[in-house]
Coordinates of C-alpha atoms and ligand atoms in Angstrom, one line a residue:
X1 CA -19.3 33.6 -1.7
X2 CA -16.3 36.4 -1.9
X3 CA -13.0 35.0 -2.9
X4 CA -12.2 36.2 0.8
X5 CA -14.7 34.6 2.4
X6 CA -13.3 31.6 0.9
X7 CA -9.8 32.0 2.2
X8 CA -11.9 32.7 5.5
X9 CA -13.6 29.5 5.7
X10 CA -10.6 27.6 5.2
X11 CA -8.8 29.3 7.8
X12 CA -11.4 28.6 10.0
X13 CA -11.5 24.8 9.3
X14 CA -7.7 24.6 9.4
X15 CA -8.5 26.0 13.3
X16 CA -11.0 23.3 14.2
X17 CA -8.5 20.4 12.7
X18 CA -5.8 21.9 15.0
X19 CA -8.0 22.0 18.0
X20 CA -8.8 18.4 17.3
X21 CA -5.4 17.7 16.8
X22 CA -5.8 16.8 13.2
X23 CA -3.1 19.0 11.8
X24 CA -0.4 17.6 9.2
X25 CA 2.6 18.7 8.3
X26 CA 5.9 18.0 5.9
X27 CA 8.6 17.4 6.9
X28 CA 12.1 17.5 4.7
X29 CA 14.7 15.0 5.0
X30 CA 18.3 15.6 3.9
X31 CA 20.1 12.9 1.8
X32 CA 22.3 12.4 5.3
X33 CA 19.0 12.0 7.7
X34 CA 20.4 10.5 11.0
X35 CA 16.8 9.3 12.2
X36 CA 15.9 5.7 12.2
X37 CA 13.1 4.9 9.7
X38 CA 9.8 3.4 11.7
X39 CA 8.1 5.0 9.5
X40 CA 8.6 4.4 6.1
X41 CA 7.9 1.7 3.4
X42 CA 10.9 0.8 2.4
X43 CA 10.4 -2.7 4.0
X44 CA 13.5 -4.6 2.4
X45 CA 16.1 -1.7 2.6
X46 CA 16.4 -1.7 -1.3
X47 CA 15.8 1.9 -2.3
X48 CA 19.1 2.6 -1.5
X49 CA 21.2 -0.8 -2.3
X50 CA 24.0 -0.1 -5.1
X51 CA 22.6 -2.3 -7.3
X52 CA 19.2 -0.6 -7.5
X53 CA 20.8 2.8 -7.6
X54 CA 23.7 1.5 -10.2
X55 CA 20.3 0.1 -12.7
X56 CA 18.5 3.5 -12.5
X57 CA 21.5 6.0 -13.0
X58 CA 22.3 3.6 -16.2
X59 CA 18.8 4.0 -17.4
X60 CA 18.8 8.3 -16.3
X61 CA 22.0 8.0 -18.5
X62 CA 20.3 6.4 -21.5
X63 CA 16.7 7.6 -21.3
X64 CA 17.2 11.1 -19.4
X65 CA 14.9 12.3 -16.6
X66 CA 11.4 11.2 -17.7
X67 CA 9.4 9.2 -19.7
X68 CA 8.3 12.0 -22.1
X69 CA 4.9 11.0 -22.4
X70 CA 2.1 8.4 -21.7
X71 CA 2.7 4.6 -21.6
X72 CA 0.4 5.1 -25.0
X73 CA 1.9 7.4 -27.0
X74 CA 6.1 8.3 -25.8
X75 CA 6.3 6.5 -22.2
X76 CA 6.6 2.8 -22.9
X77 CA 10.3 1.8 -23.3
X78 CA 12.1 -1.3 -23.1
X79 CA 12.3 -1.1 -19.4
X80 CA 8.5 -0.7 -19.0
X81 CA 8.1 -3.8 -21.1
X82 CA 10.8 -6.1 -19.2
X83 CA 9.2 -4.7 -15.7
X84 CA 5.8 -5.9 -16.6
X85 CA 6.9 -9.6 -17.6
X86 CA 9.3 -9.5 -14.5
X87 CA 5.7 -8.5 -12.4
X88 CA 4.0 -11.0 -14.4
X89 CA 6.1 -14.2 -13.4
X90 CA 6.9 -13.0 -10.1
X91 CA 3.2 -12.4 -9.2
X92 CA 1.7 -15.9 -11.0
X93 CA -0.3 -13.6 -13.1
X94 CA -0.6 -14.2 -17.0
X95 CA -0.1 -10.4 -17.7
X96 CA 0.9 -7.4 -15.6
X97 CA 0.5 -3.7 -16.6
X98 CA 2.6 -0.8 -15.1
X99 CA 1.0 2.7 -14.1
X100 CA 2.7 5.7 -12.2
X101 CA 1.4 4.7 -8.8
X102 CA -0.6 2.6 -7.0
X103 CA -2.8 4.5 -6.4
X104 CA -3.6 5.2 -9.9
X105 CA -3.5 1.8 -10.2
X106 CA -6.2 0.5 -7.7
X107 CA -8.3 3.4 -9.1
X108 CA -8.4 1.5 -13.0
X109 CA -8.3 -1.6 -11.0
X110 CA -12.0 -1.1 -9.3
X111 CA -13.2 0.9 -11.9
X112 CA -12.0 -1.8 -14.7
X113 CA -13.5 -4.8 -13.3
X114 CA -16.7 -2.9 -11.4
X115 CA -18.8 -1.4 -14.4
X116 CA -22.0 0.1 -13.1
X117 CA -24.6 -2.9 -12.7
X118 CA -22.0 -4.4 -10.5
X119 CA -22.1 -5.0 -6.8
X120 CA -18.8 -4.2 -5.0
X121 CA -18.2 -5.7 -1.7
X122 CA -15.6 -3.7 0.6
X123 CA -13.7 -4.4 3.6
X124 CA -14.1 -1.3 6.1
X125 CA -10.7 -0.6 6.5
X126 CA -9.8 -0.3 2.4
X127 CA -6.9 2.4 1.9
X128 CA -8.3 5.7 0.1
X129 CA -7.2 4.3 -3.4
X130 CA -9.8 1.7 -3.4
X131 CA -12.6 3.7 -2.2
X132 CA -11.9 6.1 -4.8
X133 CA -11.7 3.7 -7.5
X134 CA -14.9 2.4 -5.9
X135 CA -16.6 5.8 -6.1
X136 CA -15.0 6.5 -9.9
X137 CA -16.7 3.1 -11.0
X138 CA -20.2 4.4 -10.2
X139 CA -20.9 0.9 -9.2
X140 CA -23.1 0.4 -6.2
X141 CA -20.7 -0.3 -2.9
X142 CA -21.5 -1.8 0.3
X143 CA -19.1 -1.3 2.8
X144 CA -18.9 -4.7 4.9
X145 CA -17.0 -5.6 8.2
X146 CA -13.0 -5.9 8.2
X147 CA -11.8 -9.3 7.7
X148 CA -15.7 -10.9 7.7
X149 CA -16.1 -13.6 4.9
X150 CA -19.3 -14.5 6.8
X151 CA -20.6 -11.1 5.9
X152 CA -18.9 -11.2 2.3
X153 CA -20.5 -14.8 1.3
X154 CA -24.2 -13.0 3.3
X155 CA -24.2 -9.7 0.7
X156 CA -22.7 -12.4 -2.2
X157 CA -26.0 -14.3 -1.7
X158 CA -28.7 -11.8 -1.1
X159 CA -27.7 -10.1 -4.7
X160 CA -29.6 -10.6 -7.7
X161 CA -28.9 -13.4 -9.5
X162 CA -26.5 -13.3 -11.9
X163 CA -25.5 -9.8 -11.0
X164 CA -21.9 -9.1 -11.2
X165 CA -20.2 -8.2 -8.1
X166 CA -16.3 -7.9 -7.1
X167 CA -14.6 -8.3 -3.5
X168 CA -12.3 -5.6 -3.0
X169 CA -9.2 -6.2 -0.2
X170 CA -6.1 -5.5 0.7
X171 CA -4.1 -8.3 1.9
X172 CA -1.6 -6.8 5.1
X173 CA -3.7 -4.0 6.0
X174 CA -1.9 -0.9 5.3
X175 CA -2.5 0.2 9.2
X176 CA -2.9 -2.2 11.4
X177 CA -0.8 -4.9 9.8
X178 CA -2.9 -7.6 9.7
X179 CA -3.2 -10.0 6.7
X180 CA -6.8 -10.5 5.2
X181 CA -8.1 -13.9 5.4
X182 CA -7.6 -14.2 2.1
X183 CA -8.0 -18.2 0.8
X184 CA -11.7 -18.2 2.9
X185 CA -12.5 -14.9 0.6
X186 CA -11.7 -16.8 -2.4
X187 CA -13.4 -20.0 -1.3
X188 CA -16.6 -17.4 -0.8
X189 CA -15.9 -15.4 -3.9
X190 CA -15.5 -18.0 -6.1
X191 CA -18.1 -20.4 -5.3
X192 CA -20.6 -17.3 -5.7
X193 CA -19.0 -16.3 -9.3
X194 CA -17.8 -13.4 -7.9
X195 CA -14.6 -11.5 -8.7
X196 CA -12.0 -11.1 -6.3
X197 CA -9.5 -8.0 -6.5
X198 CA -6.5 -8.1 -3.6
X199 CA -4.5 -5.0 -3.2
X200 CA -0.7 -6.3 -2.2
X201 CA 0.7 -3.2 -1.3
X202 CA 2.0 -4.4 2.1
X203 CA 2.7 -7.8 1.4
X204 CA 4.7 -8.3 -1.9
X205 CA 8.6 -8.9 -0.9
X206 CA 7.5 -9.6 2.4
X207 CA 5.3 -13.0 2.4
X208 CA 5.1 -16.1 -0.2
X209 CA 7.2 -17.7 -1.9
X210 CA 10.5 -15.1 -3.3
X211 CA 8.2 -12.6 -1.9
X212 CA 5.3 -12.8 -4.5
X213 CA 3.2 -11.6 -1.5
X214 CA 0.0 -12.7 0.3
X215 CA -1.9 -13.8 -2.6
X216 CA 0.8 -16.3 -3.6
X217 CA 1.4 -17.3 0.0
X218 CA -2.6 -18.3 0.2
X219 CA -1.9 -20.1 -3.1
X220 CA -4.7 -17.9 -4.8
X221 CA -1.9 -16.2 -7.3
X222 CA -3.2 -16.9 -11.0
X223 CA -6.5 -18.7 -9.8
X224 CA -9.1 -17.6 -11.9
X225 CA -11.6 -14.4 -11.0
X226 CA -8.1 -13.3 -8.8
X227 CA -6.6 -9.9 -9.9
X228 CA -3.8 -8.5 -7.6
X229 CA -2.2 -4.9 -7.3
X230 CA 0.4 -3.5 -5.7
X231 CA 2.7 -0.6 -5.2
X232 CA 6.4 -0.6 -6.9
X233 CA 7.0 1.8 -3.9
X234 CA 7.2 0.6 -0.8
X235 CA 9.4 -3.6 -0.5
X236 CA 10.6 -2.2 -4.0
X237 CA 12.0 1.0 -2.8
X238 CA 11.0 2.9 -6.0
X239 CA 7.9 4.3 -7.2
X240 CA 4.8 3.0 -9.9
X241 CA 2.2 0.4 -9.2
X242 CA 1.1 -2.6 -10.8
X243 CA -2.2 -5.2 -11.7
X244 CA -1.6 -8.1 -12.5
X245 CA -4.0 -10.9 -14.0
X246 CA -6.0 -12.6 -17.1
X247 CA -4.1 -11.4 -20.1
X248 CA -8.0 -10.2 -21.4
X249 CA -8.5 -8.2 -18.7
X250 CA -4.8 -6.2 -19.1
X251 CA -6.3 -5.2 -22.8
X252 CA -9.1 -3.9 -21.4
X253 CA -7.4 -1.5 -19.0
X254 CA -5.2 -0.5 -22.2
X255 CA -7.8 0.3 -24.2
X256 CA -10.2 1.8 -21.5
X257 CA -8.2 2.9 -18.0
X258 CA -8.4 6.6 -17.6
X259 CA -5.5 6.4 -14.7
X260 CA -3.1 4.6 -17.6
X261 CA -4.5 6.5 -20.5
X262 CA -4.1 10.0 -19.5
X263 CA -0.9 9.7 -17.2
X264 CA 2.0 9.8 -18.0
X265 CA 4.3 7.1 -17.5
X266 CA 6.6 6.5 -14.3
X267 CA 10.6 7.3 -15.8
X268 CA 12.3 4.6 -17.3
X269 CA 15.2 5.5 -14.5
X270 CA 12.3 4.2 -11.7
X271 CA 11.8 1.7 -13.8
X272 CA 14.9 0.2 -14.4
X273 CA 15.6 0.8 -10.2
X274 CA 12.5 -1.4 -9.6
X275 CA 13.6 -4.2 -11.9
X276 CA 16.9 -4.4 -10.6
X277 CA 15.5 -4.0 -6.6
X278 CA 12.8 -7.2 -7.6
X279 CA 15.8 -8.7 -8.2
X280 CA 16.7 -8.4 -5.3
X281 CA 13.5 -9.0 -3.6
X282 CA 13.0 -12.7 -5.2
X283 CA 16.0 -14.0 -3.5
X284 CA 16.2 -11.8 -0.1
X285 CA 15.3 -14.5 2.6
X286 CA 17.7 -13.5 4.4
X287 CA 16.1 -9.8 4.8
X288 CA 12.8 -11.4 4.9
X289 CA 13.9 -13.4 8.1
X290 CA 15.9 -10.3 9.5
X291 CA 12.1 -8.6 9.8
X292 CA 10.3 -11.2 11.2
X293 CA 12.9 -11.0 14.4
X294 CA 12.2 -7.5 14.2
X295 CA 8.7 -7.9 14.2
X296 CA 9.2 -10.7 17.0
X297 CA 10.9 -8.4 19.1
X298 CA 8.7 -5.6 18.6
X299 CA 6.2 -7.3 19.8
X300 CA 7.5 -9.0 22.4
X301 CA 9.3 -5.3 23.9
X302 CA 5.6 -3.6 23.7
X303 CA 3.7 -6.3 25.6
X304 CA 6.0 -6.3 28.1
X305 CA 5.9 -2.2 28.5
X306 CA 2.0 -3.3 28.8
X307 CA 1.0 -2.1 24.8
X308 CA -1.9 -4.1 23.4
X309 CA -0.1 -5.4 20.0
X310 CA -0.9 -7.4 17.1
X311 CA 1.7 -9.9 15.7
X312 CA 2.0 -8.3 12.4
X313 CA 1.6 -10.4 9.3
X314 CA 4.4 -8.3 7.8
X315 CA 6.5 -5.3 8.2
X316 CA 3.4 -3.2 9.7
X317 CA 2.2 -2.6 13.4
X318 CA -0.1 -0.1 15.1
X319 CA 0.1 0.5 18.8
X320 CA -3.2 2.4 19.9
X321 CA -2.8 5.8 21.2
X322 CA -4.9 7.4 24.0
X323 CA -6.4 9.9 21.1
X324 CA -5.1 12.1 18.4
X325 CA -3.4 15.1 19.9
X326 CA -1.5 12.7 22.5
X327 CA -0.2 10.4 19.3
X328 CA 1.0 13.6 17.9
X329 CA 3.2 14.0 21.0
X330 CA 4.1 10.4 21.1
X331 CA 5.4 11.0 17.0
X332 CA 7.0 14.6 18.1
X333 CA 8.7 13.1 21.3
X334 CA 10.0 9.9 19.2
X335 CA 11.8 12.3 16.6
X336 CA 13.1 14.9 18.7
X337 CA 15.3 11.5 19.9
X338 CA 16.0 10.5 16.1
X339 CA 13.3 8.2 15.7
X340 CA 11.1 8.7 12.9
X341 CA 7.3 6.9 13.8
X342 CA 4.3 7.0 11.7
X343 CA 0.9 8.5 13.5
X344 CA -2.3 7.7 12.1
X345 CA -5.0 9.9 12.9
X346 CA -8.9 10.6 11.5
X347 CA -10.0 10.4 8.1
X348 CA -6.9 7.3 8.1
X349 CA -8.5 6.0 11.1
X350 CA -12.1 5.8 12.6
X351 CA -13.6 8.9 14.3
X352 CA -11.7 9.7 17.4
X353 CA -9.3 7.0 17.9
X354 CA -5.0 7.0 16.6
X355 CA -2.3 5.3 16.4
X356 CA 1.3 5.0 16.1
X357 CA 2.1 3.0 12.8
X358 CA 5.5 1.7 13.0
X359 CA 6.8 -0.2 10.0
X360 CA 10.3 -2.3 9.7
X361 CA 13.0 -1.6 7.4
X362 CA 15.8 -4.5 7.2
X363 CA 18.3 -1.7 6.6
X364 CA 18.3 -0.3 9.3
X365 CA 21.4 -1.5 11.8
X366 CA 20.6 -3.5 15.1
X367 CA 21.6 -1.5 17.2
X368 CA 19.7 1.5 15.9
X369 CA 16.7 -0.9 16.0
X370 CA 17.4 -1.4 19.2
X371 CA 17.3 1.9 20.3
X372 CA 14.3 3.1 18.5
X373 CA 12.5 0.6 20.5
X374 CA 13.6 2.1 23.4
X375 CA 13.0 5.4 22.6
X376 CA 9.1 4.2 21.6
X377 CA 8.7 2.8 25.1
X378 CA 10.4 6.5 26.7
X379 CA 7.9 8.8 24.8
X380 CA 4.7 6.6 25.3
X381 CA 1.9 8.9 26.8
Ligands
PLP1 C1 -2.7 -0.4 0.7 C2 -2.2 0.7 -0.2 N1 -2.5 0.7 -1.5 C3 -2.1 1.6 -2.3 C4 -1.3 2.6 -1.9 C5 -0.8 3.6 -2.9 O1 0.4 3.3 -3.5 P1 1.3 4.5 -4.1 O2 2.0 5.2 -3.0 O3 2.2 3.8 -5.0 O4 0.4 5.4 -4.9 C6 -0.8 2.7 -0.6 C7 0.1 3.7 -0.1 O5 0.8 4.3 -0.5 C8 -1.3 1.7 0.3 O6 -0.9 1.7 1.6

């Protein structure tokens, strides 16, 4: 092929995603962005709260920019360190270990505890992380069901015995909102001696007790054959991600992890912003309670404008959209009017179907809250 029939062939496929209304495209916010955040992940409000802001520019003062090199060789500093005992206690684990993202992280999360002979179990609706770490492991995956411990404990069973095999979930799904059932998953995975890996992405700062997130509100937190991740990006308002679990299995990552190895590490300034905003998080009932009467009320306004809703588990909702192009509309509409909306679309959701993901963000005032509501119901196809 000619390097312009390359550039051709791209062109052409860019075409067919905009005829099935499957185009993205960025967008660029200005530090004084009047729209009201439906859209985002910063659940608790905290990526902008003095305190979080005050911690980095201390640490940008006294590290500088970044972290020079990887968490191996330049990048751990004393922040790094604190942050990962701070994850560790928080999350009932015995160790936690810091990477860049968490999407780096679920990657050495799956790969770490899937080597080849293993079986991996997946729920169907797993973000892109964990499928890729799936696919990095080499490890033979079956796909199963969303939410189906019947089917989990049925593929546990019919393996060889004694073959290893690991359950791989998130716990508030990342798109529709709903929490995994996650204590009937360990009560399948560990009476099959079976590993059970949870992704938390969605959930820590927003369920359990102080906010250590789903597994710790199904009481699973520290059991054994658990291992959690999460993002430091979203209830945290910064940036990194996290696993967190036996003490062993941290060492292995350490010495094995490509995604921790050959990164390098999240800025100490991020850092420092995170410990300071999980802080925050550990004692922020209050904001905790301010989104479940958001959620509540969500709810509650969409049913009644005759929207088939799911009481989220969280700070996450989908409303279904008629089909891609028209949630594009329904997006485009809601931010001409200030109000910024996520809309998922195919490969993030099945063939075909969309939606518009709203999330809540206890920062933002009532009566904006208010409004975007409003302005959801107005645009809706
Ligand atoms: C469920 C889930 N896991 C992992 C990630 C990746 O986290 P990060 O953005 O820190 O890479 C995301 C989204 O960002 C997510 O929704």
């Amino acid at each position: 092929m000619t390097l312009a029939g390359w550039l051709e062939g791209l062109e052409r496929l860019a075409q067919s995603r905009a005829k099935a209304g499957l185009t993205r495209s960025l967008r660029s916010r200005g530090p004084a962005d009047a729209v009201v955040d439906m859209a985002g992940n910063d659940y608790l409000g905290l990526a902008r709260h003095p305190d979080v802001v005050a911690a980095s520019a201390r640490a940008l003062d006294a590290y500088g920019l970044g972290a020079t090199g990887s968490r191996l060789v330049r990048g751990s500093t004393e922040e790094h360190a604190a942050l990962e005992a701070e994850l560790a206690d928080w999350l009932g684990a015995e160790r936690a270990l810091v990477f860049s993202s968490g999407y780096l992280a679920n990657m050495a999360a799956v790969r770490g505890l899937a080597p080849r002979e293993t079986l991996i179990i997946s729920d169907a609706y797993n973000h892109a992380s964990l499928i890729d770490g799936c696919k990095i492991s080499g490890a033979e995956t079956v796909v199963v069901p969303h939410a189906d411990p019947a089917e989990v404990a049925a593929r546990l069973d019919a393996r060889a015995p004694g073959r290893p095999a690991v359950v791989v979930t998130e716990s508030v799904f990342s798109v529709d909102g709903d929490l995994a059932p996650l204590a009937e998953l360990h009560a399948v995975t560990s009476a099959r001696d079976a590993l059970l890996l949870v992704d938390d992405a969605h959930a820590v700062g927003l369920l359990g007790p102080e906010g250590a997130g789903g597994v710790a509100a199904a009481r699973i937190a520290g059991a054994p054959g658990v291992i959690v991740t999460a993002t430091l990006s979203k209830s945290l308002g910064g940036g990194g991600g996290v696993i967190a679990g036996p003490a062993t299995f941290i060492r292995h990552l350490i010495d094995t992890g490509r995604t921790f190895i050959y990164d390098t590490a999240p800025p100490p300034a991020v850092i420092a912003g995170v410990r300071a905003a999980l802080r925050v998080a550990r004692s922020a009932a209050d904001r905790r309670a301010v989104l479940r009467e958001r959620a509540d009320l969500t709810v509650r306004r969409l049913r009644a404008a005759g929207f088939d809703v799911a009481t989220p588990a969280a700070a996450v909702l989908s409303v279904t959209a008629p089909g891609p192009e028209a949630a594009l509309a329904w997006a485009a509409d809601c931010r001409d009017r200030g109000v910024a909306v996520g809309c998922f679309r195919p490969p993030s959701t099945p063939d075909g179907s969309a939606r518009l993901r709203l999330t809540l963000n206890a920062g933002v005032k009532d009566g904006d809250f208010a409004r975007a509501l409003d302005v959801i119901v107005e645009c809706a196809p």
